Amino acid sequence: MAQQAYVTETDNGGSGPERRGDRFRRLLNRFLSGWRGDRRIWRRGVLVAAVAILLALVMVLHARIPNRIGNLGSLTETFLPWLGLLIPLLFVLALVRKSATALVAVLIPSLVWLNLFGGLLTDKTGTGGDLTVATHNVNADNPDPSGTARDVAASGADVVALEELTATAVPVYEKALESTYKYHSVQGTVGLWSKYPMSDVKAVDIKLGWTRAMRATVTTPEGRVAFYVAHLPSVRVKLEAGFTARQRDKSADALGEAIADEPLKRKVLLGDLNGTMNDRSLNGVTSQMRSTQGAAGNGFGFSWPASFPMARIDQIMVQGIEPVSSWTLPATGSDHLPVAARVNLDTTS
């Protein structure tokens, strides 16, 4: 069977097969021909360039966006990585406008975004570690609590925290997890399950009037570790009030104070903080602990909503402990994804 070839004119008027590279160069030259000798390429696209500069300023100065008006600063910081989606759009607009000014301007937010989040694009996952932990907001309306419990236990975690537990669902979780975890405690709507002995268990007051945080000492083969489980209040986006998070912020400060007062040097925080590591309102917690995802994860590790994860509001944070790896687990019957991490408790070597 004869092989069909692309044909193009040769220098001597004949024809011959057209190489793919030659086709690409021809198309590129055709595209650039509209730019050559056009003095207006530096005058067009001023609006696109201005938007690019504004985008860069928002990312660089996000900490200075005030929270006084609808907590706008925290709202921006919650979805800050997604601002990067505007960069390809601006790049395309710059090409359509044939604007060299806009193309140069688009480079600025590109570099800013890479500086802020480029490190999350690399795989920092390590090997080893001596303790696996997991946390999951199981959702009060979960239609399959027993299946959710089995899924989380199947992760192989040594210590598991669950949030948004209801009084009717607690016995279901206890029964489903009892064969894997010998020790557990439920305080209010949060609970901690462990393969290792637990002691000094108590509720943590995060200024809500009811219990959504707890603390326990887990005695691992490498020694004692203070575990905190927390479910900070939800935030809402309202047309008349903006991003309402006052109660969440107050609870975050109280949780940060409790962790700061913890006498044990090795600490783990597991829970749904209803905020990302970029959110300044969580500084009371994030300023003193490391995110396992940021230190040893692969990618952004978004955990909510489970159907289309857009933010990592479910956190594993440590102090005096070395993160080794961090990841999200498959979806369960909850609207959150479970998250897990492997850590090294022996940091002397």
Short mmCIF file of C-alpha atoms in Angstrom, two decimals:
data_model
loop_
_atom_site.label_atom_id
_atom_site.label_comp_id
_atom_site.label_asym_id
_atom_site.label_seq_id
_atom_site.Cartn_x
_atom_site.Cartn_y
_atom_site.Cartn_z
CA MET A 1 0.00 0.00 0.00
CA ALA A 2 1.47 3.32 -0.98
CA GLN A 3 2.37 5.65 1.87
CA GLN A 4 0.75 9.08 1.70
CA ALA A 5 3.06 12.04 2.31
CA TYR A 6 2.46 15.72 2.83
CA VAL A 7 3.63 17.64 -0.20
CA THR A 8 5.14 21.08 -0.48
CA GLU A 9 6.86 22.98 -3.20
CA THR A 10 10.63 22.72 -3.38
CA ASP A 11 13.01 25.47 -4.38
CA ASN A 12 13.12 24.19 -7.95
CA GLY A 13 9.33 24.26 -8.35
CA GLY A 14 8.93 20.56 -7.80
CA SER A 15 7.34 18.84 -4.87
CA GLY A 16 8.51 16.63 -2.02
CA PRO A 17 7.57 15.39 1.43
CA GLU A 18 7.09 18.17 4.01
CA ARG A 19 8.83 17.55 7.32
CA ARG A 20 6.86 18.13 10.52
CA GLY A 21 9.52 20.57 11.76
CA ASP A 22 9.31 22.54 8.52
CA ARG A 23 5.53 22.78 8.89
CA PHE A 24 5.86 24.07 12.45
CA ARG A 25 8.43 26.71 11.45
CA ARG A 26 6.22 27.80 8.57
CA LEU A 27 3.22 28.22 10.87
CA LEU A 28 5.35 30.05 13.43
CA ASN A 29 6.71 32.41 10.80
CA ARG A 30 3.20 33.09 9.58
CA PHE A 31 2.12 33.92 13.14
CA LEU A 32 5.12 36.17 13.81
CA SER A 33 4.79 37.93 10.51
CA GLY A 34 1.91 39.92 11.96
CA TRP A 35 4.22 41.16 14.74
CA ARG A 36 7.31 42.10 12.75
CA GLY A 37 7.58 45.76 11.97
CA ASP A 38 4.43 46.53 13.96
CA ARG A 39 5.35 49.41 16.26
CA ARG A 40 2.00 49.18 18.02
CA ILE A 41 2.84 45.87 19.72
CA TRP A 42 4.15 47.94 22.65
CA ARG A 43 1.08 50.20 22.70
CA ARG A 44 -1.68 47.60 22.49
CA GLY A 45 -2.88 45.45 25.39
CA VAL A 46 -2.47 48.08 28.09
CA LEU A 47 -5.61 46.86 29.86
CA VAL A 48 -4.40 43.25 29.83
CA ALA A 49 -1.05 44.37 31.18
CA ALA A 50 -2.74 46.38 33.94
CA VAL A 51 -4.82 43.37 35.00
CA ALA A 52 -1.66 41.23 35.07
CA ILE A 53 0.11 43.74 37.31
CA LEU A 54 -2.94 43.96 39.58
CA LEU A 55 -3.05 40.16 39.85
CA ALA A 56 0.62 40.10 40.83
CA LEU A 57 0.04 42.77 43.48
CA VAL A 58 -2.90 40.83 44.96
CA MET A 59 -0.73 37.72 45.32
CA VAL A 60 2.28 39.58 46.71
CA LEU A 61 0.28 41.78 49.09
CA HIS A 62 -2.46 39.32 50.06
CA ALA A 63 -1.55 39.68 53.74
CA ARG A 64 -2.35 43.41 53.50
CA ILE A 65 -5.85 42.98 52.08
CA PRO A 66 -8.03 44.13 54.99
CA ASN A 67 -10.41 41.81 56.79
CA ARG A 68 -12.55 44.68 58.04
CA ILE A 69 -14.85 44.43 55.03
CA GLY A 70 -16.39 40.96 54.93
CA ASN A 71 -13.12 39.23 55.84
CA LEU A 72 -12.03 39.83 52.25
CA GLY A 73 -8.39 39.12 53.10
CA SER A 74 -9.10 35.65 54.49
CA LEU A 75 -11.40 34.84 51.57
CA THR A 76 -8.64 35.76 49.11
CA GLU A 77 -6.07 33.70 51.03
CA THR A 78 -8.36 30.66 51.17
CA PHE A 79 -8.46 30.39 47.39
CA LEU A 80 -5.13 32.09 46.66
CA PRO A 81 -3.63 29.26 44.54
CA TRP A 82 -6.60 29.41 42.18
CA LEU A 83 -5.67 32.94 41.12
CA GLY A 84 -3.05 31.22 38.99
CA LEU A 85 -5.82 30.17 36.58
CA LEU A 86 -6.04 33.78 35.44
CA ILE A 87 -2.46 33.70 34.15
CA PRO A 88 -3.04 31.44 31.09
CA LEU A 89 -6.15 33.47 30.26
CA LEU A 90 -4.15 36.71 30.32
CA PHE A 91 -1.43 35.06 28.22
CA VAL A 92 -3.97 34.10 25.55
CA LEU A 93 -5.45 37.61 25.57
CA ALA A 94 -1.95 39.05 25.14
CA LEU A 95 -1.39 36.84 22.09
CA VAL A 96 -4.77 37.74 20.59
CA ARG A 97 -4.05 41.43 21.08
CA LYS A 98 -0.54 40.92 19.65
CA SER A 99 0.78 42.93 22.56
CA ALA A 100 4.42 42.62 23.62
CA THR A 101 3.65 44.86 26.60
CA ALA A 102 0.98 42.46 27.86
CA LEU A 103 3.19 39.42 27.32
CA VAL A 104 5.96 40.94 29.42
CA ALA A 105 3.45 41.97 32.09
CA VAL A 106 2.01 38.43 32.30
CA LEU A 107 5.46 37.15 33.24
CA ILE A 108 5.24 39.05 36.54
CA PRO A 109 2.24 37.21 38.10
CA SER A 110 3.65 33.97 36.67
CA LEU A 111 6.88 34.42 38.63
CA VAL A 112 4.99 35.50 41.76
CA TRP A 113 2.71 32.45 41.63
CA LEU A 114 5.66 30.11 41.14
CA ASN A 115 7.45 31.74 44.06
CA LEU A 116 4.40 31.21 46.31
CA PHE A 117 3.28 27.77 45.18
CA GLY A 118 5.93 26.32 42.92
CA GLY A 119 7.31 24.26 45.80
CA LEU A 120 3.98 22.46 46.12
CA LEU A 121 4.24 21.24 42.53
CA THR A 122 7.24 19.05 43.36
CA ASP A 123 7.00 15.68 45.08
CA LYS A 124 8.57 16.00 48.53
CA THR A 125 7.41 12.60 49.69
CA GLY A 126 10.05 10.68 51.63
CA THR A 127 10.38 7.12 52.87
CA GLY A 128 10.49 5.71 56.37
CA GLY A 129 8.86 7.24 59.39
CA ASP A 130 7.57 5.50 62.51
CA LEU A 131 3.97 6.72 62.88
CA THR A 132 1.06 7.12 60.47
CA VAL A 133 -1.76 9.49 61.38
CA ALA A 134 -5.03 10.39 59.65
CA THR A 135 -7.89 12.80 60.12
CA HIS A 136 -11.35 12.95 58.59
CA ASN A 137 -14.39 15.17 58.89
CA VAL A 138 -16.91 12.37 58.50
CA ASN A 139 -19.92 14.70 57.95
CA ALA A 140 -22.86 14.58 60.33
CA ASP A 141 -25.13 13.54 57.45
CA ASN A 142 -22.86 10.70 56.28
CA PRO A 143 -25.12 7.95 54.87
CA ASP A 144 -22.55 5.21 55.51
CA PRO A 145 -20.62 5.82 58.76
CA SER A 146 -19.62 2.17 59.08
CA GLY A 147 -18.13 2.11 55.58
CA THR A 148 -16.38 5.43 56.18
CA ALA A 149 -14.80 4.06 59.36
CA ARG A 150 -13.57 0.94 57.55
CA ASP A 151 -12.11 3.05 54.73
CA VAL A 152 -10.14 5.22 57.15
CA ALA A 153 -8.91 2.20 59.13
CA ALA A 154 -7.75 0.60 55.86
CA SER A 155 -5.28 3.46 55.44
CA GLY A 156 -3.06 1.75 58.02
CA ALA A 157 -3.01 4.80 60.30
CA ASP A 158 -1.82 4.21 63.85
CA VAL A 159 -3.80 7.17 65.15
CA VAL A 160 -7.05 8.45 63.61
CA ALA A 161 -9.02 11.60 64.40
CA LEU A 162 -12.66 12.00 63.40
CA GLU A 163 -14.65 15.21 63.41
CA GLU A 164 -18.35 16.08 63.14
CA LEU A 165 -19.46 13.03 65.08
CA THR A 166 -23.12 12.84 66.06
CA ALA A 167 -24.44 11.09 69.16
CA THR A 168 -26.25 8.49 67.05
CA ALA A 169 -23.25 7.78 64.81
CA VAL A 170 -20.62 7.44 67.57
CA PRO A 171 -21.59 3.83 68.47
CA VAL A 172 -21.35 2.90 64.76
CA TYR A 173 -17.84 4.30 64.47
CA GLU A 174 -16.81 2.68 67.75
CA LYS A 175 -17.97 -0.73 66.60
CA ALA A 176 -16.38 -0.43 63.16
CA LEU A 177 -13.01 0.67 64.58
CA GLU A 178 -12.76 -1.42 67.74
CA SER A 179 -10.94 -4.32 66.08
CA THR A 180 -8.19 -2.04 64.77
CA TYR A 181 -7.85 0.52 67.55
CA LYS A 182 -7.72 -0.64 71.14
CA TYR A 183 -7.87 2.86 72.62
CA HIS A 184 -10.21 5.70 71.86
CA SER A 185 -11.99 8.69 73.32
CA VAL A 186 -14.83 10.88 72.08
CA GLN A 187 -15.19 14.40 73.40
CA GLY A 188 -18.25 16.22 72.12
CA THR A 189 -18.22 15.98 68.33
CA VAL A 190 -14.56 14.94 67.92
CA GLY A 191 -12.83 11.67 68.66
CA LEU A 192 -9.40 10.05 68.66
CA TRP A 193 -8.68 6.35 67.98
CA SER A 194 -5.23 4.89 68.66
CA LYS A 195 -3.36 1.60 68.48
CA TYR A 196 -1.25 2.84 71.40
CA PRO A 197 -2.26 3.71 74.98
CA MET A 198 -3.92 7.08 75.57
CA SER A 199 -3.89 9.11 78.76
CA ASP A 200 -4.56 12.65 80.04
CA VAL A 201 -7.56 12.93 77.75
CA LYS A 202 -9.54 16.13 78.08
CA ALA A 203 -11.71 18.54 76.16
CA VAL A 204 -10.10 21.75 74.92
CA ASP A 205 -12.06 24.97 75.33
CA ILE A 206 -12.09 26.84 72.02
CA LYS A 207 -14.68 29.40 73.15
CA LEU A 208 -17.73 27.86 71.53
CA GLY A 209 -19.86 26.82 74.48
CA TRP A 210 -19.78 23.17 73.41
CA THR A 211 -16.95 20.69 72.78
CA ARG A 212 -15.33 20.54 69.34
CA ALA A 213 -11.71 20.06 70.37
CA MET A 214 -9.78 17.62 72.55
CA ARG A 215 -6.29 16.71 73.69
CA ALA A 216 -4.70 13.35 74.60
CA THR A 217 -1.28 11.90 75.28
CA VAL A 218 -0.48 8.89 73.10
CA THR A 219 2.35 6.69 74.34
CA THR A 220 4.04 5.39 71.20
CA PRO A 221 7.06 3.03 71.04
CA GLU A 222 9.15 6.20 70.53
CA GLY A 223 7.67 7.96 73.56
CA ARG A 224 4.82 10.28 74.45
CA VAL A 225 3.19 12.58 71.93
CA ALA A 226 0.50 15.20 72.56
CA PHE A 227 -2.38 14.86 70.11
CA TYR A 228 -4.91 17.62 69.50
CA VAL A 229 -8.11 17.14 67.54
CA ALA A 230 -10.12 20.17 66.51
CA HIS A 231 -13.07 21.13 64.37
CA LEU A 232 -13.14 24.89 64.12
CA PRO A 233 -16.44 26.66 63.35
CA SER A 234 -17.57 26.83 59.76
CA VAL A 235 -17.28 29.98 57.69
CA ARG A 236 -19.90 31.36 55.35
CA VAL A 237 -19.90 33.61 52.30
CA LYS A 238 -22.90 35.94 52.48
CA LEU A 239 -23.89 38.71 50.09
CA GLU A 240 -24.66 41.10 52.93
CA ALA A 241 -21.74 40.19 55.18
CA GLY A 242 -19.02 38.77 52.96
CA PHE A 243 -16.80 36.02 54.33
CA THR A 244 -18.05 35.60 57.90
CA ALA A 245 -15.43 33.92 60.08
CA ARG A 246 -15.37 35.79 63.39
CA GLN A 247 -16.21 32.74 65.53
CA ARG A 248 -13.73 30.58 63.60
CA ASP A 249 -10.99 33.14 64.17
CA LYS A 250 -11.75 33.37 67.90
CA SER A 251 -11.64 29.58 68.24
CA ALA A 252 -8.37 29.40 66.28
CA ASP A 253 -6.75 31.81 68.72
CA ALA A 254 -7.95 29.72 71.68
CA LEU A 255 -6.65 26.53 70.08
CA GLY A 256 -3.29 28.19 69.40
CA GLU A 257 -3.01 29.20 73.06
CA ALA A 258 -3.75 25.65 74.22
CA ILE A 259 -1.08 24.21 71.91
CA ALA A 260 1.44 26.85 73.01
CA ASP A 261 0.85 25.89 76.66
CA GLU A 262 1.35 22.17 75.95
CA PRO A 263 4.22 20.83 78.11
CA LEU A 264 5.13 17.95 75.77
CA LYS A 265 7.57 18.93 73.04
CA ARG A 266 6.18 16.58 70.39
CA LYS A 267 2.74 17.69 69.23
CA VAL A 268 0.34 16.67 66.47
CA LEU A 269 -2.77 18.59 65.45
CA LEU A 270 -5.42 16.75 63.47
CA GLY A 271 -8.66 18.28 62.30
CA ASP A 272 -10.87 20.40 60.14
CA LEU A 273 -9.70 23.97 60.68
CA ASN A 274 -12.09 25.44 58.10
CA GLY A 275 -9.18 27.42 56.72
CA THR A 276 -6.00 26.98 54.71
CA MET A 277 -2.37 27.49 55.70
CA ASN A 278 -2.46 30.81 53.82
CA ASP A 279 -5.30 32.22 55.95
CA ARG A 280 -3.80 34.81 58.31
CA SER A 281 -6.66 34.30 60.78
CA LEU A 282 -5.17 30.90 61.66
CA ASN A 283 -1.77 32.38 62.54
CA GLY A 284 -2.27 31.50 66.20
CA VAL A 285 -1.94 27.86 65.12
CA THR A 286 0.02 27.90 61.87
CA SER A 287 2.81 30.14 63.19
CA GLN A 288 3.93 27.46 65.64
CA MET A 289 3.34 24.24 63.69
CA ARG A 290 4.33 22.75 60.32
CA SER A 291 1.92 21.40 57.74
CA THR A 292 2.83 17.85 56.76
CA GLN A 293 1.46 18.52 53.27
CA GLY A 294 3.61 21.60 52.81
CA ALA A 295 6.71 19.89 54.17
CA ALA A 296 6.38 16.39 52.72
CA GLY A 297 3.41 16.21 50.36
CA ASN A 298 2.95 15.96 46.63
CA GLY A 299 0.80 18.75 45.22
CA PHE A 300 -1.72 20.94 47.00
CA GLY A 301 -3.55 18.12 48.78
CA PHE A 302 -6.96 19.79 48.49
CA SER A 303 -9.51 18.05 50.72
CA TRP A 304 -12.79 19.95 50.29
CA PRO A 305 -15.31 19.61 48.80
CA ALA A 306 -14.81 15.90 48.07
CA SER A 307 -16.67 16.12 44.74
CA PHE A 308 -14.27 18.78 43.42
CA PRO A 309 -11.55 19.63 45.97
CA MET A 310 -10.69 23.32 45.91
CA ALA A 311 -9.00 23.94 49.27
CA ARG A 312 -7.13 22.06 51.96
CA ILE A 313 -9.05 22.89 55.10
CA ASP A 314 -8.41 19.51 56.72
CA GLN A 315 -4.98 19.74 58.29
CA ILE A 316 -2.26 17.61 59.82
CA MET A 317 0.27 19.80 61.60
CA VAL A 318 3.23 18.91 63.77
CA GLN A 319 5.76 20.43 66.14
CA GLY A 320 8.95 18.69 67.30
CA ILE A 321 8.26 15.95 64.74
CA GLU A 322 9.61 15.46 61.22
CA PRO A 323 7.05 14.96 58.42
CA VAL A 324 8.00 12.20 55.98
CA SER A 325 5.03 12.03 53.62
CA SER A 326 1.50 13.39 53.37
CA TRP A 327 -1.43 12.55 51.11
CA THR A 328 -5.21 12.53 50.66
CA LEU A 329 -7.20 9.32 50.91
CA PRO A 330 -10.02 8.20 48.57
CA ALA A 331 -13.45 9.71 49.01
CA THR A 332 -15.88 8.24 51.53
CA GLY A 333 -19.51 9.07 52.28
CA SER A 334 -18.39 12.49 53.55
CA ASP A 335 -18.15 15.82 51.77
CA HIS A 336 -14.50 15.99 52.89
CA LEU A 337 -11.59 13.80 51.81
CA PRO A 338 -9.61 12.09 54.58
CA VAL A 339 -5.97 13.14 54.83
CA ALA A 340 -3.03 11.15 56.18
CA ALA A 341 0.64 11.59 56.94
CA ARG A 342 3.68 9.55 57.89
CA VAL A 343 5.99 11.17 60.42
CA ASN A 344 9.29 10.46 62.15
CA LEU A 345 9.12 10.87 65.93
CA ASP A 346 12.84 10.31 66.47
CA THR A 347 14.45 13.53 65.27
CA THR A 348 17.77 13.09 67.12
CA SER A 349 19.61 11.56 64.17
#
